[in-house]
PDB file of C-alpha atoms in Angstrom:
ATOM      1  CA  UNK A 161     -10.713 -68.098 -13.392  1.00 93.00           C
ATOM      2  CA  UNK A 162      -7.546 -70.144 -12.466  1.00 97.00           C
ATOM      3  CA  UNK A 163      -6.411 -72.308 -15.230  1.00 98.00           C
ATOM      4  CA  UNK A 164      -3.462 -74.719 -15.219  1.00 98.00           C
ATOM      5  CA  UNK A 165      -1.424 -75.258 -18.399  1.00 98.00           C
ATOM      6  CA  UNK A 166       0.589 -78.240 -18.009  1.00 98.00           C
ATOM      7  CA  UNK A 167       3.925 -78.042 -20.559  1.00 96.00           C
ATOM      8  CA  UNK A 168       3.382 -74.355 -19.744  1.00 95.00           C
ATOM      9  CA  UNK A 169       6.693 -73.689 -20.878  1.00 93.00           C
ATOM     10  CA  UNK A 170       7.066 -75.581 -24.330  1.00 94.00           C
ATOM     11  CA  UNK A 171       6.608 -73.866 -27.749  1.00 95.00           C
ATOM     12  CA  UNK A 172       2.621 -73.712 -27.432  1.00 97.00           C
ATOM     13  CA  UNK A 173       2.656 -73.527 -23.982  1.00 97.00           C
ATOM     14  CA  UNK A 174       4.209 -70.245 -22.710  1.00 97.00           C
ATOM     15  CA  UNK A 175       2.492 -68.353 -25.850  1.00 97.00           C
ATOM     16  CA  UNK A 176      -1.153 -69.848 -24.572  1.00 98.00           C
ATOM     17  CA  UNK A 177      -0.056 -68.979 -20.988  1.00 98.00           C
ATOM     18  CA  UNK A 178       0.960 -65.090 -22.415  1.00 98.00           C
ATOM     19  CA  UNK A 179      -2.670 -64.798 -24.342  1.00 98.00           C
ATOM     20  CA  UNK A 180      -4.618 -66.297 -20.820  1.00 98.00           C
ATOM     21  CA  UNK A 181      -2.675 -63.924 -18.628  1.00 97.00           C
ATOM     22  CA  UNK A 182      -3.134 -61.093 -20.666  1.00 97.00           C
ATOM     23  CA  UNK A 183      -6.719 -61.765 -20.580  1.00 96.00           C
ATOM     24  CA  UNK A 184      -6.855 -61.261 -16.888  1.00 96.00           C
ATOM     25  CA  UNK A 185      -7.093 -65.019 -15.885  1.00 97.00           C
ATOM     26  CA  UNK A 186      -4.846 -66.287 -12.559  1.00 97.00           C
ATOM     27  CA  UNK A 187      -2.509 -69.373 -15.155  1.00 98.00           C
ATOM     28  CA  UNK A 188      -0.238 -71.939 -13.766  1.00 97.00           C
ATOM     29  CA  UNK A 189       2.254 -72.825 -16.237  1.00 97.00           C
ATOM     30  CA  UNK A 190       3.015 -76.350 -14.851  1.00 96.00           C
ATOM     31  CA  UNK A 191       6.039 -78.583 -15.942  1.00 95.00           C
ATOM     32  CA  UNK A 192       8.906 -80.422 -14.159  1.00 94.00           C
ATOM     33  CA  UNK A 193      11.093 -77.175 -13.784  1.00 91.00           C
ATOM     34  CA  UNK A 194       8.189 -75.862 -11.799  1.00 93.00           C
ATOM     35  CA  UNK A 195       7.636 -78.910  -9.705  1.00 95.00           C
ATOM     36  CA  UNK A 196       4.869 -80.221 -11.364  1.00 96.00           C
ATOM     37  CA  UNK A 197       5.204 -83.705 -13.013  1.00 96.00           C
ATOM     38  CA  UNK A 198       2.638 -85.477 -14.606  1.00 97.00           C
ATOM     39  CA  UNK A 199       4.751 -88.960 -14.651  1.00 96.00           C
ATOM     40  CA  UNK A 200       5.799 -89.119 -11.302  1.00 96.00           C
ATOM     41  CA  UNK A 201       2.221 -86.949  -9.961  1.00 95.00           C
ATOM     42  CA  UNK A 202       4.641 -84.484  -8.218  1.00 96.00           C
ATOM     43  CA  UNK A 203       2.902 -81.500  -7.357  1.00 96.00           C
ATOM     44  CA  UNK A 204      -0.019 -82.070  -9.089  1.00 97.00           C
ATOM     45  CA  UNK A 205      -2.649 -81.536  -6.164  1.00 96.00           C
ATOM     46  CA  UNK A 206      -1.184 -78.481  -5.031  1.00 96.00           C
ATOM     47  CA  UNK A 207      -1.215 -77.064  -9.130  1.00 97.00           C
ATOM     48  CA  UNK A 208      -4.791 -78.579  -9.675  1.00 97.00           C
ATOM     49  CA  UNK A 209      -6.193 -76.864  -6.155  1.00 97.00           C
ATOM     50  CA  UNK A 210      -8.904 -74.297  -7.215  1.00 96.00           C
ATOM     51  CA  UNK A 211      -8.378 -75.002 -10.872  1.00 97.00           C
ATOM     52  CA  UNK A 212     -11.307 -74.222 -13.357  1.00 98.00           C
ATOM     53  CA  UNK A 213      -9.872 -75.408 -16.338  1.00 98.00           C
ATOM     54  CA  UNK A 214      -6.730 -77.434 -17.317  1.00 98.00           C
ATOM     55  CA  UNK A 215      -4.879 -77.734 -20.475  1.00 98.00           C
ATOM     56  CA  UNK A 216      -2.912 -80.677 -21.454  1.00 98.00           C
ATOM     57  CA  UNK A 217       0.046 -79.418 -23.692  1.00 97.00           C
ATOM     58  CA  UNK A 218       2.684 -82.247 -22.075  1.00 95.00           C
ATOM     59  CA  UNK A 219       4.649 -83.662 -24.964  1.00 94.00           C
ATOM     60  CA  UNK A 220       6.921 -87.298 -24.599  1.00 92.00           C
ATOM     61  CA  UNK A 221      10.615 -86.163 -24.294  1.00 90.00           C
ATOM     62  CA  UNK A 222      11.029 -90.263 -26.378  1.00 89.00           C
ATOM     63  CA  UNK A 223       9.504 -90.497 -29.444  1.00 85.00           C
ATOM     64  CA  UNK A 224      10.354 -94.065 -29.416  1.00 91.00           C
ATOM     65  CA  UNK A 225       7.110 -96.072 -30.070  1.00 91.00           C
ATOM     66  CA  UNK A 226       6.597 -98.172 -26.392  1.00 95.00           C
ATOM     67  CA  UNK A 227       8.104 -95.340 -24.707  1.00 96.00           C
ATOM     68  CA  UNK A 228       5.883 -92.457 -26.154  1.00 96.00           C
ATOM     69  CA  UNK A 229       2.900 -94.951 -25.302  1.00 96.00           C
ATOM     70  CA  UNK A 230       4.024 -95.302 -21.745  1.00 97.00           C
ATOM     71  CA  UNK A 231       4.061 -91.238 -21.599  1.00 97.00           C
ATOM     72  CA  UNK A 232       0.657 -90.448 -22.569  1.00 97.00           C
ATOM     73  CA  UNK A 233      -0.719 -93.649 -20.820  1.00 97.00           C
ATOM     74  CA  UNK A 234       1.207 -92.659 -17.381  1.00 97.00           C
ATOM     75  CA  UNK A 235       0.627 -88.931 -17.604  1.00 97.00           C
ATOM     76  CA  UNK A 236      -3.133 -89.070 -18.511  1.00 97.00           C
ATOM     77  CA  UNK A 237      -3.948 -91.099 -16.136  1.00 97.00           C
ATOM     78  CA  UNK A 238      -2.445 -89.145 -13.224  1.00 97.00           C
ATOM     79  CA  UNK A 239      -3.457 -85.880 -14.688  1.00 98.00           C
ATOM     80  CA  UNK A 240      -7.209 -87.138 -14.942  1.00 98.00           C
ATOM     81  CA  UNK A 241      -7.198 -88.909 -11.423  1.00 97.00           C
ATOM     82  CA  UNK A 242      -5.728 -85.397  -9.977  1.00 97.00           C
ATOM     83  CA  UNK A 243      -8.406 -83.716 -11.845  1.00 98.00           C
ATOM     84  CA  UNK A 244     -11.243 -85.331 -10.469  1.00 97.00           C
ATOM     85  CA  UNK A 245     -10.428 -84.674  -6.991  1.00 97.00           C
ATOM     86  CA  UNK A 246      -9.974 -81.054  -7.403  1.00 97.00           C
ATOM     87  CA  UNK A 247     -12.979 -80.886  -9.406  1.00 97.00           C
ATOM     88  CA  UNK A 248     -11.948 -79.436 -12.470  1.00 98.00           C
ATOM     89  CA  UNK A 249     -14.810 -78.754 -15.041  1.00 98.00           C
ATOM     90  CA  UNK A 250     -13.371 -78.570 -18.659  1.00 98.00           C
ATOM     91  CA  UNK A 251      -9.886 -80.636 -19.458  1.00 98.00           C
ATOM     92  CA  UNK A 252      -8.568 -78.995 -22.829  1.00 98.00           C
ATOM     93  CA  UNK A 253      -5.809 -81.485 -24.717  1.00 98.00           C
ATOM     94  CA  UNK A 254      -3.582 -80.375 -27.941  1.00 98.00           C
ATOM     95  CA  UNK A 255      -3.972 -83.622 -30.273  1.00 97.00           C
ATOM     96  CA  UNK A 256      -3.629 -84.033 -34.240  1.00 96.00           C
ATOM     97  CA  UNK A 257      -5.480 -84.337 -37.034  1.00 96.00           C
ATOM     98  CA  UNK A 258      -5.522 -87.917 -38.477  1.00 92.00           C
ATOM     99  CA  UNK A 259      -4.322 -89.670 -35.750  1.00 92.00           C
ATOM    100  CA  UNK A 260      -7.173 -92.780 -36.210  1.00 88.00           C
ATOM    101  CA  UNK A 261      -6.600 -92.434 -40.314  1.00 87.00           C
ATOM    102  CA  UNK A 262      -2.853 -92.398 -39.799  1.00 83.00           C
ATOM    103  CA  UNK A 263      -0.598 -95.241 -38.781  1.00 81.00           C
ATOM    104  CA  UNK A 264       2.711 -94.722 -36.518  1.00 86.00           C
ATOM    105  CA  UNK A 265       3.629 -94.890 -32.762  1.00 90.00           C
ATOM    106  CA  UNK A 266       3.284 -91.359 -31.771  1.00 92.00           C
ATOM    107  CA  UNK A 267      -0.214 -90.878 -33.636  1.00 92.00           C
ATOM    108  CA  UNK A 268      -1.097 -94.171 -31.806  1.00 93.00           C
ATOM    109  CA  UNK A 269      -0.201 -92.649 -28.323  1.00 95.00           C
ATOM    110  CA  UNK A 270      -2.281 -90.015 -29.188  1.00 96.00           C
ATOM    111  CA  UNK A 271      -5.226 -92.208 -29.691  1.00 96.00           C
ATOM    112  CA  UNK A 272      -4.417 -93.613 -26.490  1.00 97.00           C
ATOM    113  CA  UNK A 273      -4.421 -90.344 -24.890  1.00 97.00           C
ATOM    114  CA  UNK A 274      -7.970 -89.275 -26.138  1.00 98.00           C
ATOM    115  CA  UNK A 275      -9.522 -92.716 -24.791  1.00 98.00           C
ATOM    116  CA  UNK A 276      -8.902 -91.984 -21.688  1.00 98.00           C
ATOM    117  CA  UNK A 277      -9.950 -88.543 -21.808  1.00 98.00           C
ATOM    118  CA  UNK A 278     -13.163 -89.524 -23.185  1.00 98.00           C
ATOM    119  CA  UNK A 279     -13.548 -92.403 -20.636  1.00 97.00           C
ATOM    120  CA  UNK A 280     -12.475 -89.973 -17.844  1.00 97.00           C
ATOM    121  CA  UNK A 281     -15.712 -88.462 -16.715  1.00 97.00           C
ATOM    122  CA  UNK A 282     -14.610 -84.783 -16.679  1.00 98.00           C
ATOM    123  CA  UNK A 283     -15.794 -82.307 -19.272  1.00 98.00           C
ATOM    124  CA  UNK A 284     -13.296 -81.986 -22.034  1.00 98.00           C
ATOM    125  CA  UNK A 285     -12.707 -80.638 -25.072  1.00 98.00           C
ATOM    126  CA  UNK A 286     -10.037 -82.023 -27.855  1.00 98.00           C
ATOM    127  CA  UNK A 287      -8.053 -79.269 -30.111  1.00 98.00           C
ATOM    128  CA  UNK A 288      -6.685 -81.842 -32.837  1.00 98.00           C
ATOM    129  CA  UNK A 289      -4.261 -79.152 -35.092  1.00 98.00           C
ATOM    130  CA  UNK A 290      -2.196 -80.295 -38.146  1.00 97.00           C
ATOM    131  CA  UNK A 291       1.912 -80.128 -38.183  1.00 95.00           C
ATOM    132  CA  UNK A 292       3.410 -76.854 -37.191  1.00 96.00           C
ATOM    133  CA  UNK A 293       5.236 -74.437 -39.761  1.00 96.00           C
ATOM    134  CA  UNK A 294       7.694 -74.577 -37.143  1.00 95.00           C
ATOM    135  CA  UNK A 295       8.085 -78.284 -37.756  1.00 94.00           C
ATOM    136  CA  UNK A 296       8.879 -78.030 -41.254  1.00 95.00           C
ATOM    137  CA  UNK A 297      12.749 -78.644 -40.435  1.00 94.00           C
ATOM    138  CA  UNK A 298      12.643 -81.251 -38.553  1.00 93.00           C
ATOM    139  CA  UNK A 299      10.136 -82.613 -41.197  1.00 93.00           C
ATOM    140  CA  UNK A 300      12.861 -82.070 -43.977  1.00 93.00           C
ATOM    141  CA  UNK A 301      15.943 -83.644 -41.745  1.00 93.00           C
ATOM    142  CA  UNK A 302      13.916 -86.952 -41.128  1.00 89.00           C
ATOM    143  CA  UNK A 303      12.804 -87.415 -44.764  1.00 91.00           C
ATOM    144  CA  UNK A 304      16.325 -86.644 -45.767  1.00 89.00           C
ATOM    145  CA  UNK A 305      18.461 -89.259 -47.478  1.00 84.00           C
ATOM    146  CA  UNK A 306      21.737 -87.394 -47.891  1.00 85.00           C
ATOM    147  CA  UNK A 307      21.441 -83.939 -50.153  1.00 88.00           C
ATOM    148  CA  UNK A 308      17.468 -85.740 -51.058  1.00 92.00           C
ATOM    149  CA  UNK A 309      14.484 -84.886 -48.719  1.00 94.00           C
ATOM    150  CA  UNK A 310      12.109 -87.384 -50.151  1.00 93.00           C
ATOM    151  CA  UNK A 311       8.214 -86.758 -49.219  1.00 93.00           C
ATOM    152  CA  UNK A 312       4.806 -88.223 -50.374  1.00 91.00           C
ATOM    153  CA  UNK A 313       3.187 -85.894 -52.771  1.00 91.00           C
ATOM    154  CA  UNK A 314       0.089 -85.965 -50.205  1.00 93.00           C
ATOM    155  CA  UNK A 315      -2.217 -82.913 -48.880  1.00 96.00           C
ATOM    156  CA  UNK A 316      -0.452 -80.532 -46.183  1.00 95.00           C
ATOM    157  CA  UNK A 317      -2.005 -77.823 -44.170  1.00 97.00           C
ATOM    158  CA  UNK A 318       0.827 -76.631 -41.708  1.00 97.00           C
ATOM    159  CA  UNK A 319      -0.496 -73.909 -39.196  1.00 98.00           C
ATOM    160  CA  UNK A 320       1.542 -71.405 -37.067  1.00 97.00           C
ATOM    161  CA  UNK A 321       2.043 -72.498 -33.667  1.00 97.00           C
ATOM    162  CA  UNK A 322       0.412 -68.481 -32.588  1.00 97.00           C
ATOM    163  CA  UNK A 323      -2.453 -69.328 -34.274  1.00 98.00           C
ATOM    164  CA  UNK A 324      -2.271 -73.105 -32.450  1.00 98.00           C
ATOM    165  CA  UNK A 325      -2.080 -70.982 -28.879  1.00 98.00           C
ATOM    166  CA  UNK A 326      -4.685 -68.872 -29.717  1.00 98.00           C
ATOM    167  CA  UNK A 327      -7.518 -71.317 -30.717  1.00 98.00           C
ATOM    168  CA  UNK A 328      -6.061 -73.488 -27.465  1.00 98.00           C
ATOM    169  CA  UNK A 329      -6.789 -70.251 -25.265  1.00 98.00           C
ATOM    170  CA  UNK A 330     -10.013 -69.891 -26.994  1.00 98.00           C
ATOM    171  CA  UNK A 331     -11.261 -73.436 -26.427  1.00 98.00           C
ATOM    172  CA  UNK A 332     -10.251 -72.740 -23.138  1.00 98.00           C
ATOM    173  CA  UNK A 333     -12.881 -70.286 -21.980  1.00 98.00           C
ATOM    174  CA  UNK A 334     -15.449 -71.190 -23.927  1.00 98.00           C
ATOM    175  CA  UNK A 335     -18.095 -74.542 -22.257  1.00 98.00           C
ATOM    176  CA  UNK A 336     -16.511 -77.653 -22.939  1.00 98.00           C
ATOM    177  CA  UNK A 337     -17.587 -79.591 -26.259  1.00 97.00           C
ATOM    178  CA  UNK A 338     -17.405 -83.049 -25.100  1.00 98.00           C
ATOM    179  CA  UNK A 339     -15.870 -83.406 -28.236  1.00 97.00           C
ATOM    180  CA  UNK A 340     -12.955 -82.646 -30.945  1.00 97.00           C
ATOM    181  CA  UNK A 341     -12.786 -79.124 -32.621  1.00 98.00           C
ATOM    182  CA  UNK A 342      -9.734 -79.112 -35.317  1.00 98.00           C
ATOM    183  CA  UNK A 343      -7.487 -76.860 -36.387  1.00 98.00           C
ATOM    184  CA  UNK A 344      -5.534 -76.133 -39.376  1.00 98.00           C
ATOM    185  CA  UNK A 345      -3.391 -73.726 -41.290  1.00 98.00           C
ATOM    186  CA  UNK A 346      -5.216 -71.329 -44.263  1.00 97.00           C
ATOM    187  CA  UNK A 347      -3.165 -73.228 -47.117  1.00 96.00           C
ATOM    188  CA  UNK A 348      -3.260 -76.607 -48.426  1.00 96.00           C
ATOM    189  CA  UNK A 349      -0.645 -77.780 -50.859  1.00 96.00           C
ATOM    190  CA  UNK A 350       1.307 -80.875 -51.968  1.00 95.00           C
ATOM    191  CA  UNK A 351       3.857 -81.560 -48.633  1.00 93.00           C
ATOM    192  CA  UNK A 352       6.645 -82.046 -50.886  1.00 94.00           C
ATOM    193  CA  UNK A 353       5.315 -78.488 -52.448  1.00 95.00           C
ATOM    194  CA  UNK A 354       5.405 -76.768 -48.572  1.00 95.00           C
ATOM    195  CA  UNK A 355       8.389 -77.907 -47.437  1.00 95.00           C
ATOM    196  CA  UNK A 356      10.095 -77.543 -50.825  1.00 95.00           C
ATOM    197  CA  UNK A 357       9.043 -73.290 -50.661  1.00 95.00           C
ATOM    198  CA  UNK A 358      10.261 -73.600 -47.109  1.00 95.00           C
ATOM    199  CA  UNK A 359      13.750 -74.974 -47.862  1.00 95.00           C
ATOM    200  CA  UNK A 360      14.252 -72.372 -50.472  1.00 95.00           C
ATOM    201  CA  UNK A 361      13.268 -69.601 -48.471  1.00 93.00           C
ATOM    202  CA  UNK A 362      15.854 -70.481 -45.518  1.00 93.00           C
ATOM    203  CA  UNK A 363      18.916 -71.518 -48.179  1.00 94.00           C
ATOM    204  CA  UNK A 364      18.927 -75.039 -47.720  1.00 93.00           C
ATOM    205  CA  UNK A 365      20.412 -76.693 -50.953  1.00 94.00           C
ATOM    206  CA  UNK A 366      18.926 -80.086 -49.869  1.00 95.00           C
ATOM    207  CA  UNK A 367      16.428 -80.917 -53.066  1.00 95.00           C
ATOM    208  CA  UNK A 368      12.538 -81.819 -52.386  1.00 95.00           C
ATOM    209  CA  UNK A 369      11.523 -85.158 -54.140  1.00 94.00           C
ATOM    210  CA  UNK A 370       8.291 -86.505 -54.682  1.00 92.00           C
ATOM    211  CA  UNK A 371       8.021 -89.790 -53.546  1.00 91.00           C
ATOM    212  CA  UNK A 372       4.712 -92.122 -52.778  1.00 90.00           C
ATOM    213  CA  UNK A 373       6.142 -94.517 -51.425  1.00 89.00           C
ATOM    214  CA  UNK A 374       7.986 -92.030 -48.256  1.00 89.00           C
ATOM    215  CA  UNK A 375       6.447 -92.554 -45.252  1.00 86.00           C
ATOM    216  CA  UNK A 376       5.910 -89.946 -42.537  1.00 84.00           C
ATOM    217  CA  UNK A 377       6.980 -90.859 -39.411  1.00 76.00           C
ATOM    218  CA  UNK A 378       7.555 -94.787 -40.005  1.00 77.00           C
ATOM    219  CA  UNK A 379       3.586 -94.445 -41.292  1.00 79.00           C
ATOM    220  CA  UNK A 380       2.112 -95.146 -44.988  1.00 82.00           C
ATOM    221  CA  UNK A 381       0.009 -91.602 -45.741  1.00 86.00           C
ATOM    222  CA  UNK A 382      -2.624 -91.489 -48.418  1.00 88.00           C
ATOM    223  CA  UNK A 383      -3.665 -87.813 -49.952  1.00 90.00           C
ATOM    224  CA  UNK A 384      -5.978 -86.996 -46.821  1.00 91.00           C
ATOM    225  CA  UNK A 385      -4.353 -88.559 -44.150  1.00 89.00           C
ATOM    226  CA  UNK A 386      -2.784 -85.170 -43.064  1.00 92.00           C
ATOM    227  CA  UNK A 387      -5.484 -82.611 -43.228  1.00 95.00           C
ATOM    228  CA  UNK A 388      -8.839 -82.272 -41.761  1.00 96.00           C
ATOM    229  CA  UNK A 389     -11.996 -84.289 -43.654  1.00 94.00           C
ATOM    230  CA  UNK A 390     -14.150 -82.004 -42.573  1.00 90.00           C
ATOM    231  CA  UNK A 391     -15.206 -78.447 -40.850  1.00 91.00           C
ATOM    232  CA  UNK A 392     -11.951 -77.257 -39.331  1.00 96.00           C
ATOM    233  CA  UNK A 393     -11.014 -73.666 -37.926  1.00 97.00           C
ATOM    234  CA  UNK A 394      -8.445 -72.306 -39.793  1.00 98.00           C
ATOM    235  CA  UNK A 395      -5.306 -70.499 -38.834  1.00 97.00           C
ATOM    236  CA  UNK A 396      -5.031 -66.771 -39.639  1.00 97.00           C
ATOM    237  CA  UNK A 397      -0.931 -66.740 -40.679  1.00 98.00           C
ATOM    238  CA  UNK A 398      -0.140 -67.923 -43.837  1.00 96.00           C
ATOM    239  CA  UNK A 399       2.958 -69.577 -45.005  1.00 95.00           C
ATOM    240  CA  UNK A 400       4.421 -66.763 -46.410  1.00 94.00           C
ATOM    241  CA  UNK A 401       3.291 -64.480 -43.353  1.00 96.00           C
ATOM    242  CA  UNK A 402       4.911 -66.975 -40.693  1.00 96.00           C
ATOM    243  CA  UNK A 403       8.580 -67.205 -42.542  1.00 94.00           C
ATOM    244  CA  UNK A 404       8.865 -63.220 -42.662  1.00 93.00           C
ATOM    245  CA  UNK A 405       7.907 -63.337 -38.953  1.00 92.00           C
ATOM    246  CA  UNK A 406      10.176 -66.224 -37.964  1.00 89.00           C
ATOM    247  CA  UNK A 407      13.185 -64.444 -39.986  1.00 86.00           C
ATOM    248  CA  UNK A 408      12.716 -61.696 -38.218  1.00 86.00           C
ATOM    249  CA  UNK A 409      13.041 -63.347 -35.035  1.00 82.00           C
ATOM    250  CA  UNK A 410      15.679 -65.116 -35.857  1.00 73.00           C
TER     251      UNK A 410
END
């Protein structure tokens, strides 16, 4: 089966890519280095030719809100068109949990994105997955306010982005759901909690404060608006698990 992974290369990308090549399948790993952009439509028929199965992991280089809007808007649209003419029969998209319960630019490009998926015609399945562990820095540096990393005391379920891959890969070969299947991480604690253990563990002085009034990326977040409501599949890495493996990396 040929499948084409577009952001092939990012974080999620090349490990999905690794875990669909090793299971024998012919993978495209498809970005702008490669020739394939999803903006401009570059080299998208040739990628798409023969294609089974695609799998949207393209990420906005702009987080900015009108900008981040115009990425997912522009990029699913050409992606979709291209699909349809090669005939592809399952589009797979990364997405996150909460993005209709949840109120700030990049959740609302997200929403964006998923319209037009589900308007598009072609079988599709969306993976929505809660923040990465490997996000939990940059988490910590925009909450900052000096040596104070100040965080609503709400519900957080970070997941590993292997165990992010593998559910994309699985969603991948399996029949197309016509629907959302979400992801999370084992653990659920207070955010302030998670990233509080994870700032200790790594020596960062910087102190954790509970705050309800912090947003989370420009948006208000009540005690569910980060975590799955209902049946979600749950990582196998725990917190503790992930930071001995990403130490040892390091």
């Amino acid at each position: 089966m040929k499948i084409v992974v577009i952001g092939g290369t990012g974080l999620i990308g090349s490990k999905t890519v690794a875990i669909l090549r090793q299971g024998g399948h012919e993978v495209v790993a498809a970005s702008p280095n490669s020739g394939v952009n999803t903006i401009t439509g570059e080299g998208l028929k040739e990628a798409l030719a023969g294609a089974q199965v695609v799998i949207d992991l393209a990420n906005s280089p702009s987080f900015e809100d009108k900008a981040v809007l115009e990425f997912f808007e522009t990029s699913g649209r050409n992606l979709l068109a291209a699909e349809a003419a090669a005939g592809v029969r399952h589009h797979v998209a990364l997405s996150i949990v909460a993005i209709d319960r949840t109120d700030n630019g990049y959740f609302r490009a997200k929403v964006a994105q998923e319209k037009l998926i589900k308007a598009s015609g072609i079988p599709y399945t969306i993976v929505r997955s809660t923040q990465f562990m490997e996000f939990l820095r940059g988490i910590a540096d925009m909450s900052a306010d000096e040596n104070l990393v100040k965080l609503p005391p709400v519900l957080f379920q970070p997941i590993a982005s292997d165990d992010v891959a593998a559910n994309v890969a699985d969603v991948a070969l399996a029949p197309p759901r016509n629907g959302i299947v979400e992801i999370a991480g084992p653990e659920r604690a207070p955010f302030n909690e998670i990233v509080a253990r994870y700032l200790m563990a790594v020596g960062d002085p910087r102190e954790v404060v509970s705050d309800p009034e912090a947003r989370y990326g420009g948006g208000r977040v009540e005690e569910k608006s980060l975590v799955p409501l209902g049946e979600a599949r749950l990582g196998r890495i725990g917190f503790d698990e992930w930071l001995r493996r990403s130490q040892a990396a390091a």
